[in-house]
Amino acid sequence: MNKDDSFFYMIGTLENSKFIEKKRFYVKGSAGYEQAQGIFYHSKYGLFIATNKLTNGSATNYNMILCARIPDKISSVDNGKIYIPESEFRFNGNSRYASLAVRSLCISDSGILYISTNAVAATAGSEYDNDVIFRATNPVFPKNGLMEFTLSSKESLIVPNPDVTINGSTYTCANLGAFALNGTTGYCLLSHTTDDDMKDKASVLLSSPDISSKNFTRVSGSPVLRTMGHGNGMTYANGYLFVAAYDRAINRNEIAQLDPATGNLVETYQCEHTIGGISYYGYDSQRDKDLFIVVNYDYSSSKPYAENPEFFIGYLESGKFTSIKNFRAQNPSFKNGSQKNVLQDIFYSPSHGLFYVTFTGTTRIYRLLPEQIKQASDEPLVPVAVYNKDDAIYEIESLAISDSGTLYIAQNCDSEFTKDDAVTQIGALSFISK
């Protein structure tokens, strides 16, 4: 590895029996996976790198495939730049093998990833004691450039549906609508959304001190929040939680600022639009302001809000949200005439981009890259990846990526076995950090 734990690559031509270098660049490696193996370049998806983790000087069955989006035009490749992989895929084989070391890989015209390995069978002398080429079924890489990945759950934390008492009556906050992370601490906002006199008028804040192992409980001493509305989005920034707090019944369009330690409402910010999802975008040094990215939930009979979701980037000041940029994105799941075209929460990472959750009969997560947003024009942006759920995952309401690159989803569970919701850690997929 070279230059800040990154892999070094060159682009060039073959001339007069020589390789002539035109550009050079680096790809950030994943911690511990320092042995680079074969590569494969795809004009739609970028550069794929097979890597191994070394133990005592020899490769083990720990393998990681990195995917870094390198421009398909050499003129657009920044000489000397360190590119950050947009995705990592672990590949460690199965119980038939004592060890596997990925050596090379390629993607077929039909979008199937093939992986060649040096293999050692779990049982010496068995039929599996040979080198192996694996055919990966997840993810797949269609010709349209929209990578398809099926999410599978690794571990889940219970998010109970608490009862609250208001004016002598009991109501259940059963809608897990929003989730946010601060380091290893997780926060969930649950709201009462049943069709009665308290619909969208009662919410409670829950937290987990360790998102990897501790179940969620109500924040000690926290009040019943009466103005969070449907509570469909939440993000953490600079010591506070910010909630997309809309209530269509009374035309409330607000962003609420909460103290995560107490659950108390600190301040509200008025919005020109119905804001249904929110994420921290980053610090703007020129304006000396923290920026947030939000998604527009405005209803329109002529232009359904979920068809081409509209996003705003702006700041919170003097009791209002001020937008400085807006853009739209495609929703490939949208179905004309369907009554179930809705959006859920969003999550933005400067390293990994914008993830937005859609629901049209089933839940999907779409992804835009940071550079797409920076270069956005009037045309709706085309997502680069879609994440589908497997049968063990229910309705995805919110999501976040931890500092270690683990994807967590908040889901409304609808099962005969449990009435509780859950925050679920996704396995086999991680996102490398800078």
XYZ file of C-alpha atoms in Angstrom:
434
model
C 0.000 0.000 0.000
C 1.097 3.564 -0.659
C 0.186 7.118 0.259
C -2.055 7.146 3.350
C -2.867 3.420 3.227
C -4.120 3.619 -0.352
C -3.540 1.424 -3.382
C -1.619 2.966 -6.305
C -2.819 2.623 -9.934
C -1.826 4.019 -13.318
C -3.742 4.574 -16.544
C -1.760 4.417 -19.760
C -1.252 3.057 -23.218
C 0.893 0.310 -24.731
C 3.257 1.777 -27.296
C 6.487 0.434 -28.807
C 6.576 -2.454 -26.338
C 6.281 -0.065 -23.416
C 3.577 1.043 -20.982
C 3.212 4.832 -21.251
C 1.709 6.378 -18.125
C -0.998 9.008 -18.714
C -2.528 9.397 -15.253
C -1.963 7.962 -11.789
C -4.355 7.796 -8.872
C -4.916 6.082 -5.529
C -7.806 4.157 -3.992
C -8.280 4.220 -0.231
C -7.894 0.758 1.281
C -10.026 -0.850 3.967
C -8.391 -1.235 7.390
C -6.578 -4.546 7.653
C -7.100 -5.553 4.020
C -3.654 -4.501 2.854
C -2.971 -7.138 0.188
C -4.287 -6.024 -3.218
C -5.068 -8.683 -5.807
C -6.773 -8.498 -9.206
C -8.778 -5.564 -10.509
C -11.638 -5.094 -12.960
C -12.838 -1.834 -14.488
C -16.450 -1.266 -15.538
C -17.375 1.981 -17.294
C -20.717 2.212 -15.449
C -19.651 1.111 -11.967
C -15.968 1.948 -11.685
C -12.907 0.064 -10.478
C -13.289 -3.169 -8.515
C -10.335 -4.250 -6.375
C -9.928 -7.655 -4.731
C -8.093 -7.430 -1.387
C -7.085 -9.892 1.330
C -6.385 -9.521 5.027
C -3.041 -10.987 6.042
C -2.503 -12.984 9.231
C 1.055 -13.944 10.183
C 2.184 -13.131 6.674
C -0.260 -15.355 4.802
C -3.658 -14.729 3.282
C -6.639 -16.054 5.209
C -10.279 -16.420 4.262
C -10.893 -12.718 4.967
C -11.503 -10.908 1.694
C -12.908 -7.519 0.735
C -13.906 -6.272 -2.701
C -13.710 -2.498 -3.047
C -15.665 -0.509 -5.614
C -14.373 2.984 -6.427
C -16.082 5.121 -9.044
C -13.278 6.239 -11.358
C -14.367 8.484 -14.269
C -14.669 6.684 -17.612
C -12.870 9.544 -19.406
C -9.180 9.888 -18.714
C -9.466 13.664 -18.925
C -11.782 13.554 -15.896
C -9.400 11.504 -13.733
C -7.624 13.747 -11.219
C -3.906 12.992 -11.321
C -2.658 11.911 -7.897
C -6.110 11.939 -6.303
C -7.093 9.468 -3.593
C -10.493 8.030 -4.554
C -12.715 6.718 -1.766
C -14.529 3.425 -2.493
C -18.283 3.933 -2.586
C -18.913 0.334 -1.506
C -17.179 -2.608 0.102
C -18.263 -6.216 -0.248
C -17.009 -8.908 2.100
C -16.509 -12.320 0.549
C -15.483 -15.166 2.839
C -16.942 -18.232 1.120
C -18.871 -20.853 3.072
C -18.440 -23.742 5.505
C -17.057 -26.066 2.817
C -13.750 -24.174 2.867
C -11.180 -23.703 5.611
C -9.804 -20.659 3.803
C -10.337 -18.680 0.636
C -8.149 -16.004 -0.886
C -9.748 -13.941 -3.646
C -7.281 -13.434 -6.502
C -9.224 -11.986 -9.418
C -12.697 -10.897 -10.489
C -14.779 -9.766 -13.447
C -18.350 -8.754 -14.311
C -20.149 -10.455 -17.188
C -22.270 -8.676 -19.800
C -25.346 -9.828 -17.871
C -24.130 -8.056 -14.715
C -22.972 -11.111 -12.754
C -19.842 -10.817 -10.615
C -17.417 -13.768 -10.886
C -14.669 -14.250 -8.287
C -11.653 -16.565 -8.630
C -10.065 -17.876 -5.431
C -7.309 -20.033 -4.052
C -9.236 -22.425 -1.828
C -8.474 -24.900 0.945
C -11.268 -27.334 1.713
C -12.548 -27.754 5.259
C -12.054 -31.500 4.802
C -8.707 -32.454 3.288
C -8.957 -34.534 0.131
C -12.623 -33.723 -0.477
C -14.066 -32.638 -3.804
C -13.791 -29.028 -2.635
C -10.011 -29.211 -2.233
C -9.470 -27.236 -5.453
C -9.313 -23.611 -6.498
C -12.780 -22.194 -7.128
C -14.556 -19.581 -9.224
C -17.643 -18.276 -7.442
C -20.671 -16.713 -9.085
C -21.976 -13.915 -6.852
C -25.730 -13.338 -6.877
C -25.647 -10.297 -4.591
C -24.986 -7.639 -5.690
C -25.700 -7.627 -9.420
C -24.599 -4.986 -11.908
C -27.147 -4.390 -14.713
C -26.130 -2.563 -17.880
C -28.121 0.525 -16.855
C -25.544 1.356 -14.180
C -27.924 0.907 -11.243
C -26.248 -1.566 -8.914
C -28.753 -3.840 -7.156
C -27.986 -5.095 -3.658
C -30.250 -7.158 -1.408
C -29.984 -6.214 2.257
C -29.863 -9.000 4.816
C -30.087 -8.457 8.552
C -27.226 -9.385 10.855
C -28.507 -8.371 14.284
C -31.511 -6.376 15.506
C -32.177 -4.291 18.584
C -35.694 -4.092 19.994
C -37.419 -0.706 19.885
C -40.473 -1.001 22.173
C -43.724 0.833 21.423
C -44.291 2.857 24.613
C -47.664 3.825 26.009
C -48.246 7.427 27.070
C -51.041 8.972 29.121
C -52.638 12.237 28.015
C -55.641 13.712 29.854
C -56.313 10.387 31.518
C -56.321 8.359 28.293
C -53.621 5.923 27.138
C -52.121 6.036 23.665
C -49.447 3.854 22.080
C -46.566 5.406 20.166
C -46.201 2.594 17.645
C -44.800 4.339 14.588
C -41.010 4.231 14.479
C -40.573 7.015 11.987
C -37.100 8.386 12.631
C -33.649 7.180 13.637
C -30.291 8.927 14.101
C -26.773 8.073 15.240
C -24.157 9.910 17.286
C -21.119 7.681 17.368
C -22.294 4.439 18.957
C -25.384 6.041 20.526
C -28.647 5.564 18.660
C -31.885 7.556 18.904
C -35.403 6.650 17.786
C -38.519 8.804 17.653
C -41.831 6.977 17.928
C -45.169 8.663 17.317
C -48.838 7.880 17.806
C -50.311 7.758 14.279
C -53.555 5.856 14.863
C -56.686 7.558 13.485
C -58.055 9.139 16.686
C -58.000 12.455 18.541
C -54.259 12.163 19.254
C -53.077 11.219 15.785
C -49.677 12.873 15.138
C -49.891 14.643 18.510
C -47.820 12.385 20.770
C -44.197 11.311 20.313
C -41.456 9.971 22.588
C -37.668 9.784 22.262
C -35.821 6.524 22.887
C -32.082 5.876 22.945
C -29.512 3.094 23.000
C -26.089 3.806 24.558
C -24.480 1.167 22.330
C -26.094 0.556 18.961
C -24.223 -2.728 18.585
C -25.663 -4.417 21.680
C -28.045 -2.384 23.873
C -31.799 -2.278 23.275
C -33.641 1.034 23.104
C -35.373 2.544 26.132
C -37.164 5.820 26.655
C -34.824 8.718 27.449
C -34.995 9.126 31.229
C -37.386 11.895 32.276
C -38.260 12.776 28.700
C -41.624 14.425 28.035
C -44.374 13.406 25.657
C -43.681 15.611 22.650
C -46.892 17.055 21.237
C -45.657 18.857 18.097
C -43.504 16.299 16.260
C -46.393 15.414 13.949
C -45.740 12.231 12.012
C -42.060 12.373 13.007
C -40.767 10.966 9.753
C -37.110 12.005 9.782
C -34.314 12.840 12.234
C -30.593 13.640 12.233
C -27.895 14.392 14.805
C -25.638 17.444 14.558
C -23.536 19.435 16.999
C -25.051 18.011 20.167
C -28.716 18.142 19.102
C -31.327 16.119 17.262
C -33.283 17.732 14.427
C -36.677 16.294 13.518
C -38.752 16.732 10.362
C -41.925 17.586 12.281
C -44.815 17.963 9.879
C -48.554 17.586 10.460
C -50.628 17.880 7.300
C -53.898 18.008 9.246
C -53.064 21.445 10.647
C -50.564 22.511 7.959
C -47.582 22.484 10.329
C -44.272 22.545 8.444
C -41.452 22.640 10.975
C -38.045 21.314 11.887
C -37.787 20.687 15.631
C -34.539 20.836 17.596
C -34.352 18.417 20.555
C -31.931 17.953 23.429
C -30.971 14.264 23.154
C -30.088 14.030 26.846
C -33.548 15.093 28.048
C -35.850 14.771 25.050
C -36.920 18.383 25.540
C -37.847 20.666 22.656
C -35.233 23.421 22.299
C -36.376 25.370 19.239
C -38.497 25.106 16.105
C -37.775 26.317 12.583
C -40.498 27.127 10.066
C -40.300 25.700 6.536
C -41.915 26.782 3.279
C -42.562 23.153 2.381
C -43.672 19.975 4.107
C -40.378 18.453 5.191
C -40.512 14.692 5.666
C -36.835 13.688 5.885
C -33.700 15.427 7.135
C -29.958 14.790 7.367
C -26.917 16.839 8.299
C -25.071 17.919 5.138
C -21.938 19.592 6.488
C -20.330 22.861 7.504
C -20.251 25.713 4.987
C -17.098 27.701 5.769
C -17.991 30.537 3.391
C -21.313 31.160 5.110
C -20.058 29.984 8.524
C -23.192 27.853 8.843
C -24.141 24.233 9.316
C -26.106 22.918 6.368
C -28.896 20.347 6.315
C -30.433 18.431 3.441
C -34.210 17.866 3.539
C -36.794 16.223 1.288
C -40.039 17.867 0.145
C -43.310 16.073 1.028
C -45.694 18.647 -0.471
C -48.834 17.052 -1.909
C -49.813 17.953 -5.453
C -52.570 16.427 -7.568
C -50.674 17.180 -10.772
C -47.167 16.195 -9.633
C -46.906 13.439 -6.984
C -44.144 14.277 -4.524
C -42.664 10.749 -4.647
C -42.276 10.617 -8.454
C -39.145 12.771 -8.618
C -38.266 13.587 -4.988
C -37.181 17.176 -4.449
C -34.395 17.987 -2.003
C -33.301 21.266 -0.451
C -29.940 22.138 1.089
C -30.018 25.002 3.553
C -29.398 26.295 7.066
C -31.399 26.917 10.237
C -31.401 30.467 11.540
C -33.777 32.955 13.166
C -36.564 30.412 13.486
C -36.663 29.300 9.850
C -35.037 27.002 7.298
C -33.393 28.943 4.455
C -32.685 27.002 1.263
C -29.564 27.714 -0.808
C -29.848 24.870 -3.336
C -32.449 22.410 -4.573
C -32.388 19.400 -6.882
C -34.537 16.434 -7.848
C -33.860 12.725 -8.161
C -35.488 9.880 -10.029
C -37.596 7.286 -8.232
C -37.436 4.161 -10.425
C -39.962 2.442 -8.113
C -42.712 4.988 -8.768
C -45.895 3.495 -10.219
C -48.513 5.680 -11.858
C -51.947 5.129 -10.361
C -50.645 3.422 -7.227
C -51.956 4.620 -3.864
C -48.704 3.577 -2.164
C -46.134 5.929 -3.659
C -44.525 7.442 -0.556
C -41.128 8.527 0.708
C -39.492 7.885 4.075
C -36.398 9.347 5.747
C -33.043 10.215 4.169
C -29.388 9.949 5.184
C -26.411 11.874 3.821
C -22.708 11.159 4.227
C -19.957 13.323 2.664
C -18.108 10.097 1.824
C -20.999 7.960 0.598
C -23.692 10.323 -0.669
C -27.435 10.609 -0.222
C -29.654 7.615 0.567
C -33.417 8.053 0.218
C -36.068 5.503 1.156
C -39.085 4.877 -1.077
C -42.153 2.715 -0.579
C -44.292 1.459 -3.459
C -45.692 -1.845 -2.298
C -42.208 -2.664 -0.998
C -39.348 -0.682 0.507
C -36.237 0.298 -1.416
C -33.266 2.544 -0.709
C -31.739 4.567 -3.554
C -28.357 6.244 -3.561
C -26.848 9.374 -5.093
C -23.135 10.167 -4.967
C -21.817 13.428 -3.422
C -20.441 14.668 -6.745
C -23.849 14.168 -8.395
C -25.396 16.525 -5.874
C -22.644 19.123 -6.302
C -23.112 19.065 -10.080
C -26.936 18.868 -10.041
C -28.848 20.832 -12.685
C -32.538 20.955 -13.613
C -32.726 17.305 -14.660
C -33.587 14.708 -11.976
C -30.468 12.889 -10.796
C -30.184 9.193 -11.643
C -29.381 6.976 -8.640
C -26.295 4.762 -8.869
C -27.523 1.972 -6.599
C -30.686 0.434 -5.204
C -30.817 -1.592 -1.999
C -33.672 -4.070 -1.787
C -34.764 -5.768 1.428
C -34.936 -9.490 1.975
C -37.987 -11.256 3.456
C -36.711 -10.876 7.036
C -36.853 -7.067 6.829
C -40.154 -5.218 7.065
C -40.932 -1.577 6.219
C -37.783 0.568 6.332
C -38.508 3.970 7.861
C -35.070 5.463 8.445
C -31.362 4.675 8.169
C -27.865 5.751 9.136
C -24.263 4.680 8.520
C -22.032 4.432 11.574
C -18.508 5.817 11.813
C -17.221 2.282 11.248
C -19.144 2.004 7.960
C -21.989 -0.231 9.157
C -25.467 0.397 7.745
C -28.319 0.440 10.275
C -31.989 0.583 9.326
C -35.007 1.400 11.479
C -37.978 -0.742 10.569
C -41.642 -0.984 11.443
C -42.136 -4.673 12.164
C -45.402 -6.380 11.310
C -45.089 -9.906 12.564
C -47.156 -12.401 14.492
C -44.109 -12.890 16.713
C -43.554 -9.305 17.869
C -45.298 -5.965 18.141
C -42.021 -4.159 18.761
C -40.114 -2.316 16.072
C -36.375 -2.745 15.514
C -33.104 -1.148 14.522
C -31.254 -3.662 12.392
C -27.595 -3.979 11.537
C -27.066 -4.962 7.902
C -24.572 -7.732 7.206
C -22.196 -8.357 4.263
C -22.183 -4.681 3.242
C -20.064 -1.865 4.656
C -18.999 1.618 3.643
C -15.374 2.606 3.958
C -14.540 5.773 5.909
C -12.008 8.383 4.887
